[in-house]
Amino acid sequence: MAESKPRVGFVGLGAMGLPMAQNLAKRLAVPVTVSDVNQKVLAGAAAWGGVVAPSPAAVAAASDVVFAMLPDDAIVRAVALGKGGVIEGAHPGLVFVDVSTIGPWTMREVAEALGTKGVEAFGAAATLGVAAAKEGRLGIFVDDFSPSFGKVEPLIQGYAKTIMRTGGLASSKVVKLVNNMMVGMNVAITAEAIALAGKAGIPAETIVKLIRKGSGDSYALANHFEKNALSGNVGKGLFPTSYIMKDMRLASELARRHRIPAAFAALSLAVYRGTCALGHKDHYYPLALRWMERAANMPALTPDPKE
Amino acid sequence: MKIGVIGTGAMGAPMTLNLAKAGHQILAYDLDMKKVEAIASNAIRPAASPKAIAAECELIITMIWDDASLRAAVKGADGLCAEPSFKGTLVDLSATSYQVAGEVGKALAAQGAQFLDGSVIGGGVPAARAGTSPIVIGGDAATFERYRPVLEKLGSVDYVGALGNAKITKIINNFLVGALSASNAEALTLGLAEGLDLKDLVAWTVGGSGNSHVLEAFMGRYVREGIYGIGQISHPLMAKDLTLACELGDAFDFPALFAEYARQIYVECARDLGENEMFTTVFDHYRRKLPAGR
C-alpha cells in the first residue's frame, strides 16, 4: 500500500468540486471515485476519469483518501456521519479531508465521530474561487497537524497551486472564515461609502478612482467595485450574495460561541439579507449597493446585472 | 509667488518647506507661533495674523485643526476677510467639514476672493515630507488650473468638481479607514479566540481577498515590529472624522449604518484606551474581549 498511489475519492461535484476532482484525475493520472446528489453531473464523470459510486459510504469503501467539497455545515455532517455517509464506509487507514467552507465546530464534530471508527479526518479550505479551481491553481489552507498530512499533500497538489499549512484541527476553517468575514464586511462598508458619496453628488467612478489612491483602499474596492461592479459585471457565475450571507452567518455563529460581540459582521449580514430580498441572491454581492440606494431613495450608481 | 500658509503643524510644516524649496516666498501663521519659528528661514517668514497674510499674498493655504479654527482664520477679527483688499484664493487642505467649506466659500466670495476646498486623502506625514500626498481639490475649475502647478509641489493632485467635493472625498476616505480598521479587528479577534497566531492570520489575510491598505500598513507592521505605524490620528479625532461622515449622511438623507456604528466604537476607545492613543489601537479594544491568555 505504501508504495502504490493512494486511491482517491471526491464527494460533492458542484461549481468548485467538479473542476477540483477533474484536475486531480488529470494531474495525478488516477481514477477518482465520486458521488453527488446531481445525477446529471455524474453522467458525465466517466469522460474525465470519474468512477461513480452510489453513496459517500461507497466512495469511502473504495478509497484511501476522500475529499469533500460541499455547500454547508448540515450537508457536510450528513455526508460524513449520516445514512450512507463516509462513516458507513470506514476502514483502517481511511483519511477524510473536508475542503468546504464550514464552521470549525462542525469540522471538530465530524473528526471526533469519524475518529471513533478509526478514520482520520481534518480540514482544508479553498481560496481564489471558481476560475482558479478550473485552472487548478487554488490556494489551499490545510490543517497540517496530522501524521496523514504527508500522504494527502501530493493529492492536494492535484488541484492547488499554493498550499498554506495552518496547524491544528479546523484551523484552516478559521483562517478561511476570518478572511471571508473581512472581505464581506469590507464590501458592505465600501458599498456604503460609495453610495453616501453618490448621494452627495460624486459619481461612483470618480470616488472609486480617488479612494484607490487614498488610505481607504482595499482589495474589495479594487476587485469587487473598480474591476467588476462599475462595469456591470455582477451577474451569475461570480461569488453570489447568498454565499457571502452564509459566511457572515458562520462568522456570527463563531462570535456567539466565543461570547464576543461581532457587530460589523451582524450589520453586514443584515445588508446582504436585504440585498437578497431585492432579488440578488444569485448575483455578485457588491450589489449591496442596490439595498443602500433603495434605503436612501436614490437612483442606481452602477449597472444592474446583464441577465 | 508669495504664498500664505496658515497652520504649520505635523502636515503643514513639511508642506510649507516643500513650497519654499520650490522657490516660493512664504508668510506663515500658526496659533502656536513656535511651530512657525521652528521652520522659519529667508524663504519662510512668520506673519502676525491671517489678516496680515491676506494683505500680502494672492494664494493662501490652510492646514489646520477643525471647523472652528478655519472659521476663525477666515471670518475672525484677525481673519482673512478682515483685510478688505484680499481678492486672492484660499485653498483649504484641512480635515474640515463639508458644511464649513460652503460657509467659508460664501464669506470669501462676498468680498471678491476665491475659495477651493481641498483634502489630503492619504500618505500621512511621510508623504507630506516627500511631497507625494494624494490631494483632491474642488471648486472653480479655472482657479484650480491657475494654481495647479503650485499645488503639485505638495503631491499628486486630482480635481473633483464642485466646491465641497474634496471635503466629501476626504470624509468618505477616512470613514473607510476607521470602519475597516475596526471591522478588521473584529475579524482578527475571532481568529485569536480560536487559537490562531496573529502573525499568520495577518499574513494570510493580507495575501487574500480580505486585504486592505489599513490591514497591510497597520496590522502588517504591528505583527512585524510590535508597533502600529506612524503619523496616525487619535481616537477622538477618528471619532470626529466619523462624525463628519454621519453628518454628511444627515445632510443628504442617507442612512449611514456603518459610519454611525464605527463612530461609537472610537468614542468607546477614547474612553477605555485613552484620548491620546492612536486609532489603530482599536485592535486592542477588541482583543480585550478575549479570555485572559489569548
XYZ file of C-alpha atoms in Angstrom:
601
model
C 0.000 0.000 0.000
C 2.739 2.462 0.974
C 4.430 2.152 -2.436
C 1.343 2.397 -4.588
C -0.615 5.597 -5.133
C -3.439 6.072 -2.622
C -6.919 5.527 -4.034
C -8.751 8.874 -4.177
C -12.420 9.728 -3.650
C -14.278 13.013 -4.032
C -17.747 13.872 -2.712
C -19.509 16.994 -3.981
C -19.156 17.903 -7.651
C -20.523 21.444 -7.612
C -19.082 24.649 -9.078
C -15.858 24.132 -7.112
C -15.794 20.379 -6.518
C -16.168 19.289 -10.148
C -13.126 21.132 -11.519
C -11.118 20.119 -8.426
C -11.922 16.437 -8.954
C -11.223 16.752 -12.691
C -7.817 18.345 -12.107
C -6.993 15.676 -9.555
C -7.772 12.918 -12.064
C -5.851 14.663 -14.836
C -2.711 15.787 -12.988
C -2.208 12.619 -10.997
C -3.437 10.363 -13.814
C -5.589 8.317 -11.449
C -9.262 7.344 -11.385
C -11.289 9.322 -8.827
C -14.265 7.663 -7.168
C -17.064 10.239 -6.907
C -20.569 10.787 -5.618
C -23.048 13.654 -5.756
C -26.820 14.154 -5.498
C -26.824 15.655 -9.015
C -27.302 12.729 -11.463
C -26.514 14.918 -14.474
C -23.009 15.703 -13.305
C -22.438 12.012 -12.504
C -23.498 11.036 -16.016
C -20.551 12.980 -17.432
C -17.982 11.652 -14.927
C -16.614 8.730 -16.935
C -15.416 11.137 -19.635
C -12.779 12.678 -17.317
C -11.829 9.677 -15.185
C -14.545 9.801 -12.552
C -15.812 6.457 -11.251
C -19.352 6.855 -9.956
C -20.222 5.358 -6.582
C -23.786 5.187 -5.246
C -23.077 6.955 -1.921
C -20.373 8.654 0.156
C -20.144 5.359 2.048
C -19.310 3.578 -1.201
C -16.751 6.262 -2.091
C -15.126 5.774 1.308
C -15.081 1.985 0.971
C -13.254 2.254 -2.363
C -10.741 4.955 -1.316
C -7.745 5.662 0.925
C -8.286 9.438 0.901
C -11.703 11.094 0.453
C -12.087 14.813 -0.224
C -15.417 16.606 0.250
C -16.403 19.989 -1.204
C -19.967 20.743 -0.067
C -22.283 23.740 0.353
C -22.786 23.963 4.120
C -22.371 22.529 7.600
C -25.552 20.421 7.562
C -24.617 18.712 4.295
C -21.051 18.048 5.480
C -22.446 16.473 8.653
C -24.860 14.315 6.620
C -22.223 13.235 4.075
C -19.726 12.358 6.795
C -21.922 10.915 9.522
C -25.419 10.362 8.115
C -27.096 7.380 6.483
C -24.949 6.191 3.568
C -22.254 8.584 4.791
C -18.478 8.207 4.900
C -18.714 6.701 8.371
C -20.500 3.660 6.934
C -17.601 3.022 4.554
C -14.986 3.406 7.288
C -11.931 1.161 7.107
C -8.469 1.236 8.681
C -6.213 3.863 7.106
C -9.034 5.934 5.605
C -8.423 9.695 5.646
C -11.277 12.193 5.197
C -10.387 15.767 4.203
C -13.221 18.277 4.104
C -12.471 21.353 1.942
C -15.918 23.000 2.367
C -16.366 26.439 3.955
C -17.949 25.411 7.242
C -17.731 26.272 10.920
C -14.688 24.875 12.761
C -17.100 23.361 15.290
C -18.642 21.126 12.588
C -15.176 20.032 11.444
C -14.290 19.047 15.007
C -17.562 17.196 15.479
C -17.055 15.239 12.250
C -13.423 14.450 13.067
C -14.304 13.204 16.518
C -17.123 10.953 15.290
C -15.045 9.520 12.432
C -12.141 9.046 14.824
C -14.176 6.564 16.840
C -14.281 4.372 13.699
C -10.549 4.664 13.101
C -10.895 7.260 10.335
C -8.600 10.236 10.446
C -10.331 13.477 9.446
C -9.026 17.002 9.096
C -9.940 20.216 7.341
C -8.842 22.344 4.429
C -10.254 25.435 2.738
C -10.041 26.734 -0.817
C -9.396 30.329 -1.836
C -9.409 32.263 -5.152
C -12.730 30.903 -6.397
C -14.205 29.054 -9.355
C -11.852 30.380 -12.048
C -8.808 29.206 -10.076
C -10.482 25.855 -9.431
C -10.935 25.357 -13.189
C -7.292 26.190 -13.838
C -6.069 24.017 -10.960
C -4.415 26.950 -9.221
C -6.389 27.202 -5.990
C -4.836 28.411 -2.783
C -5.494 25.720 -0.181
C -5.309 26.238 3.566
C -4.922 22.917 5.317
C -4.698 21.592 8.872
C -1.248 20.013 8.813
C -1.008 18.546 12.314
C -1.927 15.023 11.314
C 0.547 12.206 10.533
C -1.520 11.564 7.396
C -0.806 15.036 6.046
C 2.230 13.750 4.146
C 0.049 11.223 2.313
C -2.577 13.849 1.448
C -0.353 16.770 0.410
C 0.634 15.378 -3.027
C -3.060 14.774 -3.740
C -3.962 18.386 -2.863
C -1.356 19.450 -5.405
C -3.702 17.888 -7.941
C -5.951 20.945 -7.670
C -3.884 23.577 -5.840
C -1.077 25.920 -6.749
C -0.300 27.099 -3.221
C -0.646 25.079 -0.031
C -0.713 27.029 3.230
C -0.295 24.933 6.381
C -2.372 26.302 9.230
C -1.748 23.957 12.167
C -4.295 22.230 14.383
C -7.645 20.612 13.594
C -10.076 23.045 11.889
C -7.539 25.917 11.883
C -7.895 26.119 8.091
C -11.639 26.694 8.526
C -10.954 29.555 10.916
C -8.493 31.256 8.546
C -10.974 30.974 5.705
C -13.800 32.311 7.855
C -11.754 35.278 9.120
C -10.733 36.172 5.564
C -14.266 35.864 4.173
C -15.656 37.777 7.119
C -13.173 40.553 6.368
C -13.949 40.766 2.664
C -17.695 40.509 3.344
C -17.517 43.421 5.759
C -15.119 45.376 3.514
C -17.522 45.091 0.576
C -20.560 46.126 2.642
C -18.746 49.074 4.253
C -17.252 50.174 0.931
C -20.690 49.963 -0.699
C -21.994 52.330 1.979
C -19.097 54.719 1.315
C -19.736 54.719 -2.442
C -23.491 55.167 -2.004
C -23.038 58.008 0.500
C -20.619 59.793 -1.863
C -23.118 59.228 -4.685
C -25.996 60.726 -2.733
C -23.750 63.724 -2.003
C -23.148 64.170 -5.740
C -19.895 62.356 -6.535
C -20.271 59.643 -9.221
C -19.216 56.094 -8.288
C -16.430 56.003 -10.939
C -14.922 59.208 -9.514
C -14.975 58.266 -5.846
C -13.650 54.768 -6.554
C -10.771 56.152 -8.645
C -9.831 58.660 -5.928
C -10.092 56.330 -2.930
C -7.923 53.818 -4.807
C -5.130 56.376 -4.291
C -6.119 57.011 -0.674
C -5.729 55.189 2.612
C -9.295 53.810 2.322
C -8.171 51.490 -0.485
C -8.772 47.742 -0.256
C -8.833 44.533 -2.283
C -12.643 44.855 -2.204
C -12.503 48.365 -3.699
C -10.075 47.321 -6.458
C -11.588 43.975 -7.345
C -15.269 43.904 -6.337
C -16.053 47.506 -7.231
C -13.493 49.008 -9.659
C -12.991 45.886 -11.746
C -16.474 44.335 -11.558
C -19.379 46.388 -10.172
C -18.530 49.609 -12.072
C -18.614 47.741 -15.387
C -21.799 45.820 -14.598
C -20.001 42.519 -14.106
C -22.288 41.498 -11.243
C -24.356 38.669 -12.744
C -24.354 34.925 -12.154
C -21.084 32.976 -12.049
C -19.391 35.267 -9.521
C -19.488 34.681 -5.756
C -23.224 35.190 -5.078
C -24.836 37.211 -2.295
C -26.358 34.055 -0.770
C -22.828 32.625 -0.277
C -21.396 35.678 1.447
C -24.519 35.683 3.602
C -23.700 32.145 4.641
C -20.136 33.194 5.508
C -21.349 36.162 7.567
C -23.733 33.820 9.373
C -20.839 31.478 10.200
C -18.832 34.456 11.480
C -21.753 35.474 13.688
C -22.064 31.947 14.994
C -18.339 31.782 15.722
C -18.611 35.056 17.677
C -21.632 33.745 19.575
C -19.781 30.578 20.563
C -16.915 32.651 21.991
C -19.300 35.195 23.520
C -17.530 38.022 21.690
C -19.610 40.744 20.017
C -19.237 40.964 16.214
C -21.469 43.866 15.245
C -19.825 44.687 11.900
C -20.441 41.091 10.816
C -24.026 41.290 12.062
C -24.720 44.565 10.234
C -23.141 43.158 7.063
C -25.307 40.058 7.328
C -28.409 42.272 7.531
C -27.235 44.266 4.492
C -26.795 41.075 2.437
C -30.149 39.752 3.618
C -31.741 42.943 2.252
C -29.764 42.577 -0.981
C -31.169 39.046 -1.435
C -34.679 40.371 -0.760
C -34.227 42.732 -3.729
C -33.720 39.686 -5.987
C -29.916 39.499 -5.973
C -29.483 36.175 -4.166
C -27.620 34.663 -7.130
C -25.872 37.875 -8.182
C -22.494 39.248 -7.109
C -22.602 40.643 -3.583
C -21.270 44.188 -4.266
C -24.907 44.692 -5.315
C -25.351 45.505 -1.619
C -25.200 48.961 -3.242
C -28.785 48.417 -4.507
C -30.068 47.903 -0.973
C -28.405 51.104 0.219
C -29.638 53.095 -2.768
C -33.147 51.846 -2.052
C -32.900 52.906 1.604
C -31.618 56.352 0.590
C -34.195 56.748 -2.187
C -31.656 57.426 -4.920
C -31.007 56.192 -8.472
C -28.627 53.263 -9.097
C -24.943 54.262 -9.210
C -23.692 51.204 -11.111
C -25.186 48.961 -13.834
C -27.577 46.122 -12.986
C -26.649 42.510 -13.808
C -26.973 41.830 -17.516
C -29.219 38.772 -17.467
C 4.768 83.754 -5.955
C 4.168 84.908 -2.407
C 2.131 82.234 -0.637
C 0.483 82.339 2.772
C 0.303 79.246 4.959
C -1.960 79.063 8.000
C -1.248 76.024 10.156
C 2.308 74.676 10.334
C 1.678 71.522 12.381
C 2.619 67.929 11.580
C 1.311 68.175 7.997
C 1.525 71.922 7.411
C 5.219 72.257 8.301
C 6.611 69.786 5.740
C 4.219 71.174 3.105
C 5.491 74.701 3.801
C 9.082 73.512 3.466
C 8.274 71.926 0.103
C 6.727 75.171 -1.182
C 9.804 77.095 -0.068
C 12.047 74.526 -1.722
C 10.157 75.123 -4.983
C 11.270 78.785 -4.802
C 8.191 80.439 -3.294
C 8.232 83.122 -0.625
C 6.089 82.032 2.333
C 4.314 84.014 5.034
C 3.281 81.595 7.753
C 0.962 81.762 10.736
C 0.018 79.255 13.429
C -1.923 79.651 16.671
C 1.284 78.343 18.244
C 3.922 80.592 16.635
C 6.717 78.365 17.974
C 5.739 75.964 15.197
C 6.404 78.677 12.609
C 9.687 79.699 14.221
C 10.830 76.070 14.055
C 10.813 76.198 10.237
C 11.493 79.925 9.686
C 14.174 80.898 7.123
C 14.817 83.540 4.467
C 12.017 81.993 2.446
C 9.616 81.301 5.330
C 8.727 84.330 7.449
C 6.296 84.493 10.373
C 3.132 86.590 9.990
C 1.287 88.361 12.801
C -2.161 87.081 11.798
C -4.192 85.597 8.934
C -5.216 89.192 8.185
C -1.559 90.168 7.746
C -1.131 87.259 5.319
C -4.208 88.358 3.347
C -2.668 91.809 2.863
C 0.384 90.381 1.069
C -0.426 87.029 -0.566
C -2.508 86.098 -3.614
C -2.592 82.396 -2.682
C -3.199 81.153 0.852
C -3.200 77.538 2.036
C -4.773 76.426 5.297
C -3.811 73.164 7.022
C -5.462 73.456 10.404
C -7.271 71.579 13.152
C -11.035 71.826 12.690
C -14.072 73.808 11.550
C -13.791 76.337 14.373
C -10.156 77.148 13.575
C -10.970 77.511 9.871
C -13.882 79.815 10.663
C -11.644 81.911 12.925
C -8.877 82.097 10.306
C -11.315 83.320 7.652
C -14.071 85.201 9.462
C -12.452 86.094 12.817
C -11.439 89.583 13.920
C -7.898 88.954 12.579
C -9.063 86.673 9.801
C -8.583 86.848 6.032
C -11.896 88.635 5.479
C -10.830 91.387 7.884
C -8.450 92.516 5.120
C -10.774 94.183 2.585
C -8.116 94.295 -0.151
C -7.852 90.471 -0.249
C -9.138 89.234 -3.630
C -6.876 86.209 -3.857
C -7.526 82.483 -3.440
C -7.759 80.372 -0.321
C -7.117 76.636 -0.663
C -8.151 74.757 2.466
C -6.462 71.358 2.822
C -7.574 70.707 6.434
C -9.820 67.831 7.516
C -12.816 70.106 7.950
C -16.479 69.545 7.226
C -18.434 69.762 4.023
C -20.694 72.368 5.625
C -17.920 74.746 6.706
C -16.443 74.665 3.204
C -19.677 76.144 1.872
C -19.814 78.716 4.630
C -16.224 79.891 4.193
C -16.591 79.907 0.411
C -19.566 82.222 0.714
C -17.749 84.654 3.030
C -14.768 84.864 0.679
C -16.921 85.240 -2.430
C -18.757 88.165 -0.771
C -15.560 90.212 -0.883
C -14.430 89.057 -4.305
C -11.971 86.371 -3.177
C -11.888 82.725 -4.362
C -12.111 79.516 -2.393
C -11.014 75.997 -3.338
C -11.789 73.153 -0.964
C -9.083 70.531 -0.751
C -8.199 67.386 1.134
C -5.219 65.152 1.671
C -6.613 61.622 1.401
C -3.650 59.503 2.458
C 0.070 59.148 2.936
C 0.193 60.960 6.275
C 3.287 62.848 7.396
C 5.819 60.796 5.385
C 4.061 61.651 2.096
C 3.715 65.302 3.142
C 7.500 65.378 3.671
C 8.207 63.666 0.372
C 5.781 65.934 -1.494
C 3.769 62.930 -2.664
C 0.496 63.355 -0.740
C -2.636 62.317 -2.655
C -4.617 65.595 -2.804
C -8.100 66.315 -4.142
C -9.410 69.807 -4.944
C -12.951 71.050 -5.553
C -14.279 74.447 -6.658
C -13.938 76.721 -9.695
C -12.019 74.832 -12.409
C -10.201 77.876 -13.860
C -8.984 78.945 -10.411
C -7.764 75.406 -9.783
C -5.859 75.315 -13.084
C -4.152 78.625 -12.245
C -2.704 77.215 -9.028
C -2.305 73.591 -10.038
C 1.496 73.921 -10.585
C 1.917 75.219 -7.013
C -0.300 72.523 -5.511
C 1.583 69.843 -7.424
C 4.648 70.670 -5.308
C 2.702 69.135 -2.414
C 1.673 65.883 -4.051
C -0.420 64.171 -6.702
C -3.437 66.411 -7.331
C -6.892 65.464 -8.679
C -9.715 67.884 -9.463
C -13.100 66.598 -8.202
C -15.618 69.155 -9.426
C -17.920 71.352 -7.414
C -16.941 73.167 -4.223
C -17.307 70.753 -1.282
C -16.493 67.594 -3.269
C -12.933 67.426 -1.960
C -14.228 67.506 1.613
C -16.723 64.772 0.770
C -13.946 62.638 -0.751
C -11.840 63.029 2.381
C -14.779 62.200 4.633
C -15.512 59.066 2.600
C -11.850 58.014 2.671
C -11.489 58.496 6.426
C -14.770 56.734 7.068
C -13.319 53.718 5.237
C -10.057 53.901 7.200
C -11.923 53.979 10.522
C -14.579 51.394 9.733
C -12.222 48.947 8.010
C -9.703 49.146 10.881
C -12.414 48.357 13.416
C -14.038 45.571 11.372
C -10.609 44.009 10.708
C -10.025 43.992 14.457
C -13.378 42.286 14.955
C -12.468 39.527 12.478
C -8.882 39.014 13.692
C -10.082 38.735 17.283
C -12.319 35.801 16.339
C -9.283 34.107 14.788
C -7.361 34.652 18.028
C -10.299 33.275 20.027
C -9.892 30.065 18.021
C -6.234 29.907 18.989
C -4.636 31.057 15.730
C -1.417 33.042 15.680
C -1.915 36.731 14.868
C 1.159 36.923 12.672
C -0.017 34.031 10.489
C -3.553 35.347 10.353
C -2.431 38.790 9.186
C -0.075 37.274 6.610
C -2.831 35.067 5.170
C -5.488 37.776 5.042
C -3.051 40.329 3.574
C -2.377 37.711 0.895
C -6.112 37.054 0.480
C -9.259 38.871 -0.567
C -9.615 40.339 2.947
C -6.677 42.675 2.338
C -6.874 46.458 2.601
C -4.467 49.347 2.964
C -5.183 49.606 6.683
C -4.650 45.867 7.255
C -1.339 45.845 5.428
C 0.011 49.188 6.682
C -1.076 48.986 10.316
C -1.626 45.346 11.339
C 1.140 44.174 8.986
C 3.603 46.472 10.711
C 2.227 45.568 14.123
C 2.930 41.857 13.730
C 6.383 42.530 12.274
C 7.589 45.257 14.630
C 5.137 45.421 17.522
C 4.048 48.969 16.599
C 1.009 50.013 14.625
C 2.688 52.518 12.317
C 3.239 56.245 12.498
C 1.566 59.514 11.598
C -1.916 58.440 12.604
C -4.697 60.259 14.382
C -6.043 59.643 17.876
C -9.347 58.001 18.830
C -11.146 61.345 19.419
C -10.000 62.590 16.014
C -11.155 59.387 14.310
C -14.485 59.749 16.106
C -14.583 63.320 14.774
C -13.915 62.130 11.216
C -16.656 59.512 11.505
C -18.999 62.156 12.886
C -18.364 64.096 9.670
C -19.480 61.038 7.699
C -22.621 60.718 9.853
C -23.371 64.413 9.354
C -22.859 64.051 5.615
C -25.476 61.293 5.771
C -27.784 63.648 7.658
C -27.243 66.458 5.170
C -28.137 64.220 2.213
C -30.796 61.969 3.779
C -28.567 58.905 3.691
C -28.771 56.220 6.406
C -25.076 55.607 7.138
C -25.289 52.405 9.138
C -21.582 51.538 9.327
C -20.426 55.124 9.862
C -22.815 55.553 12.775
C -21.676 52.312 14.376
C -17.943 52.854 13.773
C -18.196 56.272 15.417
C -19.470 54.649 18.601
C -16.520 52.262 18.644
C -13.945 55.085 18.598
C -15.816 57.070 21.244
C -15.607 53.950 23.406
C -11.909 53.513 22.524
C -11.140 57.098 23.573
C -12.716 56.397 26.947
C -11.263 52.911 27.525
C -7.823 53.176 25.916
C -7.097 56.892 26.329
C -7.689 60.088 24.380
C -4.098 60.273 23.172
C -3.899 56.720 21.877
C -3.748 56.305 18.108
C -6.915 54.964 16.464
C -5.134 51.791 15.302
C -5.160 50.581 18.903
C -8.811 49.775 18.146
C -7.369 46.273 17.748
C -6.550 46.271 21.478
C -10.134 47.339 22.182
C -11.370 44.136 20.521
C -8.579 41.942 21.805
C -9.517 42.851 25.376
C -12.766 40.943 24.885
C -10.808 37.678 24.689
C -10.472 35.451 27.725
C -7.196 36.026 29.569
C -4.198 34.347 27.983
C -5.351 34.568 24.385
